[in-house]
mmCIF file of C-alpha atoms in Angstrom:
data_model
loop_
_atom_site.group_PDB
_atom_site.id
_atom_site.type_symbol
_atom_site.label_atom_id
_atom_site.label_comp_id
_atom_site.label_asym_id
_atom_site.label_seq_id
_atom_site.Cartn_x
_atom_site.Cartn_y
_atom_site.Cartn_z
ATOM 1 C CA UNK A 1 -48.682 -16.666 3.024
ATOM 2 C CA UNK A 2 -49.811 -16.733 6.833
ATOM 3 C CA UNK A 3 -47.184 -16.198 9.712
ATOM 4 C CA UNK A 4 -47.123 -15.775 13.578
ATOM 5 C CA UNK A 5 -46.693 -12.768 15.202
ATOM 6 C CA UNK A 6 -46.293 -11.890 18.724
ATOM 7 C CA UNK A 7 -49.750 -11.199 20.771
ATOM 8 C CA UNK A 8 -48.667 -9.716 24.062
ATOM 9 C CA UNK A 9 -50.182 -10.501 27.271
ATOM 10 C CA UNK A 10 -51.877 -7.235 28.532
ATOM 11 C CA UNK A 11 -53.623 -6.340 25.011
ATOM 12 C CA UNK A 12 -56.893 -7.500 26.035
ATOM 13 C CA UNK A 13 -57.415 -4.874 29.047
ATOM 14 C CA UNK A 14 -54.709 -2.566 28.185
ATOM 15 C CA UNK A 15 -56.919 1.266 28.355
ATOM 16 C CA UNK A 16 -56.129 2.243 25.351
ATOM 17 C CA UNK A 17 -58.465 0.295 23.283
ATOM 18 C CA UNK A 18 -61.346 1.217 25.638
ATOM 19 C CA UNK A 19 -60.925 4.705 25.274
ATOM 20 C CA UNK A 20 -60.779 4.403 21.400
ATOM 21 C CA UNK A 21 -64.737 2.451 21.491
ATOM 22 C CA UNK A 22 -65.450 5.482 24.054
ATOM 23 C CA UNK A 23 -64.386 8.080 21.696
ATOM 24 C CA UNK A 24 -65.978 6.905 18.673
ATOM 25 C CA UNK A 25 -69.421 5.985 20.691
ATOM 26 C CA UNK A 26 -69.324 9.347 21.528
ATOM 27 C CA UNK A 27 -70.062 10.457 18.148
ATOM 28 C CA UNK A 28 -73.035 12.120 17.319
ATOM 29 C CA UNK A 29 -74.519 10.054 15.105
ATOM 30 C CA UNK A 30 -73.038 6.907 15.121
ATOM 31 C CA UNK A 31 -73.314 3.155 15.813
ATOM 32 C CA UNK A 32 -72.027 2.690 19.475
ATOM 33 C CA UNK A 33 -68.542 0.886 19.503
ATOM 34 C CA UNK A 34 -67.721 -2.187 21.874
ATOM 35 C CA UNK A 35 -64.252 -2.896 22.742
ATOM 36 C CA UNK A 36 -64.346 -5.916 20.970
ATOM 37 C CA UNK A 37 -64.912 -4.253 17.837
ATOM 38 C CA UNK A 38 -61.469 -2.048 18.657
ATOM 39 C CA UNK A 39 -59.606 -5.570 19.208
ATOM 40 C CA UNK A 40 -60.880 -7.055 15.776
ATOM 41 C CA UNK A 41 -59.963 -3.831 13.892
ATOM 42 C CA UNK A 42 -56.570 -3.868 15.587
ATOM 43 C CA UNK A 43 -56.118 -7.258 14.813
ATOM 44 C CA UNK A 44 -56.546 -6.975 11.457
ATOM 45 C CA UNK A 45 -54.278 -4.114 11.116
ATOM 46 C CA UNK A 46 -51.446 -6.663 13.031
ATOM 47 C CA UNK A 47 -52.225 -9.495 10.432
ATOM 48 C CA UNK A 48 -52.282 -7.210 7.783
ATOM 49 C CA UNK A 49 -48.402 -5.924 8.925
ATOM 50 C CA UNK A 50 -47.523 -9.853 9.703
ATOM 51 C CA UNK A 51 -48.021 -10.714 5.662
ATOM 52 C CA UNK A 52 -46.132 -7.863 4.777
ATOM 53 C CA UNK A 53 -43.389 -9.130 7.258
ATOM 54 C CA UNK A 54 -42.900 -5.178 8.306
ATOM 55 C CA UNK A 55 -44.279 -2.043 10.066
ATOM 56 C CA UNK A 56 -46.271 -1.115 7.289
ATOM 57 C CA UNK A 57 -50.002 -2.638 6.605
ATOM 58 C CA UNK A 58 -52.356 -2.466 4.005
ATOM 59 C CA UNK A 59 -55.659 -0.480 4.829
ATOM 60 C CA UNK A 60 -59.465 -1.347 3.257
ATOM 61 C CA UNK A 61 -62.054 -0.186 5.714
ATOM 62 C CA UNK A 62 -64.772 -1.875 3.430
ATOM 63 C CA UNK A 63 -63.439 -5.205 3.633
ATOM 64 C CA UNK A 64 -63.246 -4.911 7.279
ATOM 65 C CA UNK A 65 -66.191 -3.493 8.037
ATOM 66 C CA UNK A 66 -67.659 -6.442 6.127
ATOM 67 C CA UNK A 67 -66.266 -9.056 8.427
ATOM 68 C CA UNK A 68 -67.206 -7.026 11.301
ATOM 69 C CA UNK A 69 -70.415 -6.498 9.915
ATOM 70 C CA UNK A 70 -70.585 -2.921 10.660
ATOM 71 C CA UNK A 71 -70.665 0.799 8.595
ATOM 72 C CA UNK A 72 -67.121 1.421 6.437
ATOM 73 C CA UNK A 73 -67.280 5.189 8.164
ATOM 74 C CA UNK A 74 -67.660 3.432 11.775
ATOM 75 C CA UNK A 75 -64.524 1.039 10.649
ATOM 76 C CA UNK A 76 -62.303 4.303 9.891
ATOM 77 C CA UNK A 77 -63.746 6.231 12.727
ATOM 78 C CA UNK A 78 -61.456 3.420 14.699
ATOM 79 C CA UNK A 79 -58.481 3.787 12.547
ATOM 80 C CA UNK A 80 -58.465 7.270 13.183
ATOM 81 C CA UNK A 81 -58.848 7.062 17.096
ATOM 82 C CA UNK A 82 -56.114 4.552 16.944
ATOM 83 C CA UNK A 83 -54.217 6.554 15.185
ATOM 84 C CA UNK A 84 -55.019 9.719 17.391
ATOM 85 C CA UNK A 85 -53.730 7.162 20.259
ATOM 86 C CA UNK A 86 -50.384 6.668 18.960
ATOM 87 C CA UNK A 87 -50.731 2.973 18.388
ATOM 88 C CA UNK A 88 -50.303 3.670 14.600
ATOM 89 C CA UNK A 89 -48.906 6.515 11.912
ATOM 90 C CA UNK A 90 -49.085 7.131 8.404
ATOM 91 C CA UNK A 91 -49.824 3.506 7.414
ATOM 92 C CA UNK A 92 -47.215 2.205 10.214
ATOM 93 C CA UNK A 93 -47.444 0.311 13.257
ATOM 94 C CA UNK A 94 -45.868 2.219 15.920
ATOM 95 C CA UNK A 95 -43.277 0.376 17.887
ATOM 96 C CA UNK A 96 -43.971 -2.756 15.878
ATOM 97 C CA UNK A 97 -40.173 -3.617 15.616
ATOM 98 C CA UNK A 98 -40.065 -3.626 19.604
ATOM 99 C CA UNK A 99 -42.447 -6.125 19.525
ATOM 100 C CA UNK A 100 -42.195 -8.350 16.677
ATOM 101 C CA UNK A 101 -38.306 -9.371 17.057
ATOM 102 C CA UNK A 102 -36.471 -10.442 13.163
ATOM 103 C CA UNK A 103 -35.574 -13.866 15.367
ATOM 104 C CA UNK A 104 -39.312 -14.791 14.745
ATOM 105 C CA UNK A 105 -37.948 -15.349 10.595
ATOM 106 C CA UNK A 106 -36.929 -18.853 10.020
ATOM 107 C CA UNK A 107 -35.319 -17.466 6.958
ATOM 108 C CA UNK A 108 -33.224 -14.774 8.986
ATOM 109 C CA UNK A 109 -32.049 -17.474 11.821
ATOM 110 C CA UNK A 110 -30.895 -19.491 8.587
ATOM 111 C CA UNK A 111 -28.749 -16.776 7.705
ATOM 112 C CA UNK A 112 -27.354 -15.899 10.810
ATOM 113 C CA UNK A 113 -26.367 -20.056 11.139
ATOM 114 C CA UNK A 114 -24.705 -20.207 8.217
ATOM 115 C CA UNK A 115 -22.974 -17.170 8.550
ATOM 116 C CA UNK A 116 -21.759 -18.378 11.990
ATOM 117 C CA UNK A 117 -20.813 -21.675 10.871
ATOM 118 C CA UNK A 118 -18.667 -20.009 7.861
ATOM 119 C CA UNK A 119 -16.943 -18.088 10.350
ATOM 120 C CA UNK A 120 -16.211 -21.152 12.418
ATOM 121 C CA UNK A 121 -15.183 -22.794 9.518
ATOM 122 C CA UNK A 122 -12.623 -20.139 8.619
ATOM 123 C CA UNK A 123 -11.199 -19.477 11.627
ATOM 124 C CA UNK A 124 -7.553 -21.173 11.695
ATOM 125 C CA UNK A 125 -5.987 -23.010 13.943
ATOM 126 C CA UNK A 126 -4.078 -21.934 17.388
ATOM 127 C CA UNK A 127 -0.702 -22.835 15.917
ATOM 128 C CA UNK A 128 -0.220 -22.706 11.960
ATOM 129 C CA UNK A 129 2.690 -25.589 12.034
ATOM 130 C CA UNK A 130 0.603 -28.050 14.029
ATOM 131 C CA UNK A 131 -1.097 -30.108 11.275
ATOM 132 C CA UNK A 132 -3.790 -32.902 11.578
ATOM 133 C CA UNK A 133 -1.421 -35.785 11.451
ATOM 134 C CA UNK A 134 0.343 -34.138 14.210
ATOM 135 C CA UNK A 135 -2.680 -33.690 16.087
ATOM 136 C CA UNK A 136 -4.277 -37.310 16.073
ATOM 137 C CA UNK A 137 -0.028 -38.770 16.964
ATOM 138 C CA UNK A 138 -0.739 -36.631 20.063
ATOM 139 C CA UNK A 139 -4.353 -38.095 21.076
ATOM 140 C CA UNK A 140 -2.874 -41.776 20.071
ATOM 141 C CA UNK A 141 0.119 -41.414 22.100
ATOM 142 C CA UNK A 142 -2.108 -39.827 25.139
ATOM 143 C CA UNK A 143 -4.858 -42.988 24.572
ATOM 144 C CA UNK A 144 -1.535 -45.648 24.936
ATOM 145 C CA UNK A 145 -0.158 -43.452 28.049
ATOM 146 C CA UNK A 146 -3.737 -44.044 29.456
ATOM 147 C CA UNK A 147 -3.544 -47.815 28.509
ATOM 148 C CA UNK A 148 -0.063 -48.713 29.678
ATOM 149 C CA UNK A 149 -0.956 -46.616 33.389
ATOM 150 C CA UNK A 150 -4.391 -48.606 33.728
ATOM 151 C CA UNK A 151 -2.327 -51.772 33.074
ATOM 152 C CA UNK A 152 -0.171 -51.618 36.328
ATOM 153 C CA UNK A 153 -2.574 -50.698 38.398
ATOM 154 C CA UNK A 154 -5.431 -53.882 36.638
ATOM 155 C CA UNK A 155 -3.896 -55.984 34.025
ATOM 156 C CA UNK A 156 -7.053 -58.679 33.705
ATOM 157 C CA UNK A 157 -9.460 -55.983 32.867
ATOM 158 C CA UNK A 158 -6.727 -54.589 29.850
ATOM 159 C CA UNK A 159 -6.574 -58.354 28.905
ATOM 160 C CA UNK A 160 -10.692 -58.307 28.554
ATOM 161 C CA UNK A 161 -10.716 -55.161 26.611
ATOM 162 C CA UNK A 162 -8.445 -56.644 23.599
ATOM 163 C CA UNK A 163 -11.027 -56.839 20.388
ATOM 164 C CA UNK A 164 -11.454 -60.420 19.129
ATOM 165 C CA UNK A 165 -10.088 -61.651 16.072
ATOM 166 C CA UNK A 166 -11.596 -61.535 12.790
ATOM 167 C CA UNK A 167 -11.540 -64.950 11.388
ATOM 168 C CA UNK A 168 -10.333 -65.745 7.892
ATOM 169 C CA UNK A 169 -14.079 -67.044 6.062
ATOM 170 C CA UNK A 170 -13.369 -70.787 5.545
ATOM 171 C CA UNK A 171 -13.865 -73.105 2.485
ATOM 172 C CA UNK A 172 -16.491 -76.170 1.973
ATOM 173 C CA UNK A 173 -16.490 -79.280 -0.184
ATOM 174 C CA UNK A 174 -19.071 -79.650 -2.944
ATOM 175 C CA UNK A 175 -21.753 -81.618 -1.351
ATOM 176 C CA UNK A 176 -21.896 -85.094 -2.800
ATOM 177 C CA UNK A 177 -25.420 -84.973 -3.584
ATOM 178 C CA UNK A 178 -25.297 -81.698 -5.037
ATOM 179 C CA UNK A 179 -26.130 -80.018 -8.627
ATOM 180 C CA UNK A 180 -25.601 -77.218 -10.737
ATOM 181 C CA UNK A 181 -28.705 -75.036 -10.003
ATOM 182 C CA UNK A 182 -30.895 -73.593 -13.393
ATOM 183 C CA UNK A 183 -29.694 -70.047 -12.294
ATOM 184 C CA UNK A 184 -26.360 -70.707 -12.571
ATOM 185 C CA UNK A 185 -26.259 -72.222 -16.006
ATOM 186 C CA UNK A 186 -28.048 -69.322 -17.494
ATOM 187 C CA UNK A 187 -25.098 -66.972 -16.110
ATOM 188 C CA UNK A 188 -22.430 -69.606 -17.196
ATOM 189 C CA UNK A 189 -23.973 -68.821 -20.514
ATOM 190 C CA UNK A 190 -23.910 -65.302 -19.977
ATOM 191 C CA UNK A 191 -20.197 -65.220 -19.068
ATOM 192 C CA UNK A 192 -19.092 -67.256 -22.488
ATOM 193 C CA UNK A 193 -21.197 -65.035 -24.607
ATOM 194 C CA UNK A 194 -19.616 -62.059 -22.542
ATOM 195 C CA UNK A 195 -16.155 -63.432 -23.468
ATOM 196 C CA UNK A 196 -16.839 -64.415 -27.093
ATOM 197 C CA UNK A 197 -16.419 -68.209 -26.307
ATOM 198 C CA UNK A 198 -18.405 -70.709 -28.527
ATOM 199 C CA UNK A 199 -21.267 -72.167 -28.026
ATOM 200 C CA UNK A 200 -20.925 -75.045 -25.136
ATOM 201 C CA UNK A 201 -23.278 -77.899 -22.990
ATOM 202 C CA UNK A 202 -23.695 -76.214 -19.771
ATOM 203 C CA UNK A 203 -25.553 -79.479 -18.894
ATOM 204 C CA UNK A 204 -22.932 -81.809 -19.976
ATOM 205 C CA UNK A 205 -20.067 -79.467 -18.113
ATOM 206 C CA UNK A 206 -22.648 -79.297 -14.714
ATOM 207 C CA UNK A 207 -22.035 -83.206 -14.590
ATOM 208 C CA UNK A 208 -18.550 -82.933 -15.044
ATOM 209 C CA UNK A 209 -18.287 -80.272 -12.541
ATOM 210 C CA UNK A 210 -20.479 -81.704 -9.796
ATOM 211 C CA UNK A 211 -18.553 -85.093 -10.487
ATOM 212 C CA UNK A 212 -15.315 -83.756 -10.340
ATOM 213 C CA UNK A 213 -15.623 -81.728 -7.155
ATOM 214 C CA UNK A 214 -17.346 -84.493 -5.022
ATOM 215 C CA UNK A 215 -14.479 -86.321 -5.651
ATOM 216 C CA UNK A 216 -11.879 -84.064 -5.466
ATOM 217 C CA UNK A 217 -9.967 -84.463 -2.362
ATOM 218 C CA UNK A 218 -7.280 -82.351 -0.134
ATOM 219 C CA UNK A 219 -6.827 -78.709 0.338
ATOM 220 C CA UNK A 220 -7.808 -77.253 -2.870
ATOM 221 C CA UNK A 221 -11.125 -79.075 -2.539
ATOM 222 C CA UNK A 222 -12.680 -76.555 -0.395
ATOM 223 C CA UNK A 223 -13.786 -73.207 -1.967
ATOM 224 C CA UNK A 224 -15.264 -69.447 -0.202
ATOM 225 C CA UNK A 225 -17.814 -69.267 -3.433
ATOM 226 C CA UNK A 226 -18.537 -72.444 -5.380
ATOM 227 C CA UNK A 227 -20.601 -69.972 -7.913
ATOM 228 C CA UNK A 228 -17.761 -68.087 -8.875
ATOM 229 C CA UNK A 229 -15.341 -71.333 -8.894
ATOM 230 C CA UNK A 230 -18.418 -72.438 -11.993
ATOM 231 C CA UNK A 231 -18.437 -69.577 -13.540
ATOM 232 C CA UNK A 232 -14.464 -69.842 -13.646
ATOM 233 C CA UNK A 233 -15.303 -74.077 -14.635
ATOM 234 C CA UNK A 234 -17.638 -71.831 -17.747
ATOM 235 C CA UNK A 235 -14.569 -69.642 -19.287
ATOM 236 C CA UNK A 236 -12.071 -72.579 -18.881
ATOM 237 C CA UNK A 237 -13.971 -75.051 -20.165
ATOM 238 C CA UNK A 238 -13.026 -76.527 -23.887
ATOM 239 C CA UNK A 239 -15.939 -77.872 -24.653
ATOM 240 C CA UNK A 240 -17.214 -80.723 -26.807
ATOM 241 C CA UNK A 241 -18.256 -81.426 -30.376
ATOM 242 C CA UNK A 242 -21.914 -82.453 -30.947
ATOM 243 C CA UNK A 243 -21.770 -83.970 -27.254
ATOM 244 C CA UNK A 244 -18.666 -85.758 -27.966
ATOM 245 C CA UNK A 245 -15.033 -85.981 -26.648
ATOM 246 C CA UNK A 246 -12.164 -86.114 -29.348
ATOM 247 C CA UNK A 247 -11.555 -89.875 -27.699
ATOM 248 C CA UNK A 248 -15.868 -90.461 -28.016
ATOM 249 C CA UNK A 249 -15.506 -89.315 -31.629
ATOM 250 C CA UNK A 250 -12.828 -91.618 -32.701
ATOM 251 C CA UNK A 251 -14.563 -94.190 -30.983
ATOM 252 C CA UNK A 252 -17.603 -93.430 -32.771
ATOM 253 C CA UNK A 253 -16.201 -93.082 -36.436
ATOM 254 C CA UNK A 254 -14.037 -97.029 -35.982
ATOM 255 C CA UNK A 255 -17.331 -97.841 -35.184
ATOM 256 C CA UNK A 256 -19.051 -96.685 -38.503
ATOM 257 C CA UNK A 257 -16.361 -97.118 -41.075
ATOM 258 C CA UNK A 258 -15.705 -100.500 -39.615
ATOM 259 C CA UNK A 259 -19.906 -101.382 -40.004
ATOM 260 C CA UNK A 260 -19.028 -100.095 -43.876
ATOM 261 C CA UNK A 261 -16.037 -102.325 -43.947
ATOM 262 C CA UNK A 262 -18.172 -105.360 -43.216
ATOM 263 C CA UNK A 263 -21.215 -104.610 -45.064
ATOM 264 C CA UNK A 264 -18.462 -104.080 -48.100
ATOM 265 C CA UNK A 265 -16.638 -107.759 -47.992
ATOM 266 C CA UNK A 266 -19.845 -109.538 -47.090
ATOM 267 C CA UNK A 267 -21.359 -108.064 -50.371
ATOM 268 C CA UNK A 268 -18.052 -109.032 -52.064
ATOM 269 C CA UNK A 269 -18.213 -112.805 -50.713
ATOM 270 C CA UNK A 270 -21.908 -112.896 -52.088
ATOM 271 C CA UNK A 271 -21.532 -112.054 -55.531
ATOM 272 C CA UNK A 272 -18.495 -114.400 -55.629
ATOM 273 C CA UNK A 273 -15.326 -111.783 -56.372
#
């Protein structure tokens, strides 16, 4: 995984790394060095300790001298020189921990934060009696002192301050005009079945309702949620049998036993009995 690490100003022209291309020009025998050549070698060697998140870096003098496009022997002939000019040892970075500060780890200030914020947590307060009820009396009674002084000196602007009231939510009347909506009968439904209550005309009760309410009058009239007040009309409600009312169904059977009675006596008269 890739990380930052510090680059110094002063690396670029600092003598060191032309002496090392010097040196290993110098060699009988040899490819001539550039400084530039130095820098890339040296800043592999400071990536290479960056993964590793330490002092210590890996070392292949093949692979670099691949990038660099230059002889393996030539790549380690500048390992060596840097290492003959103290800027590494023995696989290590010298003085990389002067440079490259554990701050630079997100993971380590992590630490550090929550270690300080456990601290802060457990640190108790000034007096062990004074407890957080206490505490808040104190800032209340401090606020009113603050109030009550403010007051004698400006009494209009304490008057402004005051919060406004929160009014009660008021009632309406059932519109005259109004019906039960298709959405609410399904629920209605819903809410017997819920209960266990039979079977029941939604349609025939949504008259009722809408009737009754529209001519309700007084205080009871108005109501905060007229879809609740149904759903409440729903679970009360007693219902009807095959769209009749116990007074429509004695109605209706006078009506057909007395159509039997006359059919009966006319047949009677007819046949002479």
């Amino acid at each position: 995984m890739s990380r930052w690490f510090r680059h110094y100003a002063g690396m670029m022209s600092d003598p060191k790394f032309g002496g090392v291309a010097r040196r290993c020009s110098n060699v009988a025998g040899t490819q001539k060095v550039s400084r530039a050549d130095v820098l890339f070698v040296w800043g592999c060697i400071l990536e290479s300790a960056a993964e590793r998140n330490s002092a210590e870096f890996d070392w292949d003098a093949d692979a670099i001298g691949d990038l660099l496009c230059c002889d393996t022997q030539l790549v380690q002939r500048i390992h060596d020189e840097l290492e003959q000019s103290g800027l590494i040892e023995k696989g290590r970075i010298c003085k990389w921990s002067a440079r490259q500060f554990t701050s630079d780890n997100s993971t380590e200030r992590s630490r550090k934060h929550r270690a300080t914020a456990m601290q802060r947590c457990a640190t108790p307060p000034e007096t062990e009696t004074e407890t957080y009820t206490e505490t808040e009396k104190k800032k209340e009674e401090g606020a009113r002192e603050q109030v009550r002084a403010h007051a004698q000196h400006d009494p209009e602007s304490v008057s402004k301050t005051k919060k406004p009231r929160t009014e009660t939510p008021r009632g309406t009347r059932w519109p005259a005009d109004a019906v039960v909506p298709e959405d609410w009968l399904a629920e209605g439904e819903a809410y017997r079945e819920m209960g266990k209550l039979p079977p029941l005309d939604l349609r025939a009760e949504a008259l009722k309702f809408a009737n009754y309410w529209a001519a309700k009058s007084g205080g009871s009239a108005t109501k905060i949620d007229w879809k609740r007040t149904w759903i409440n009309w729903c679970l009360t409600a007693k219902g009807t049998q095959n769209g009749y009312g116990k007074s429509e169904q004695k109605s209706l059977a006078s009506e057909v036993f007395g159509g039997l009675y006359a059919e009966a006596r006319a047949a009677r008269e007819a046949s002479g009995n």
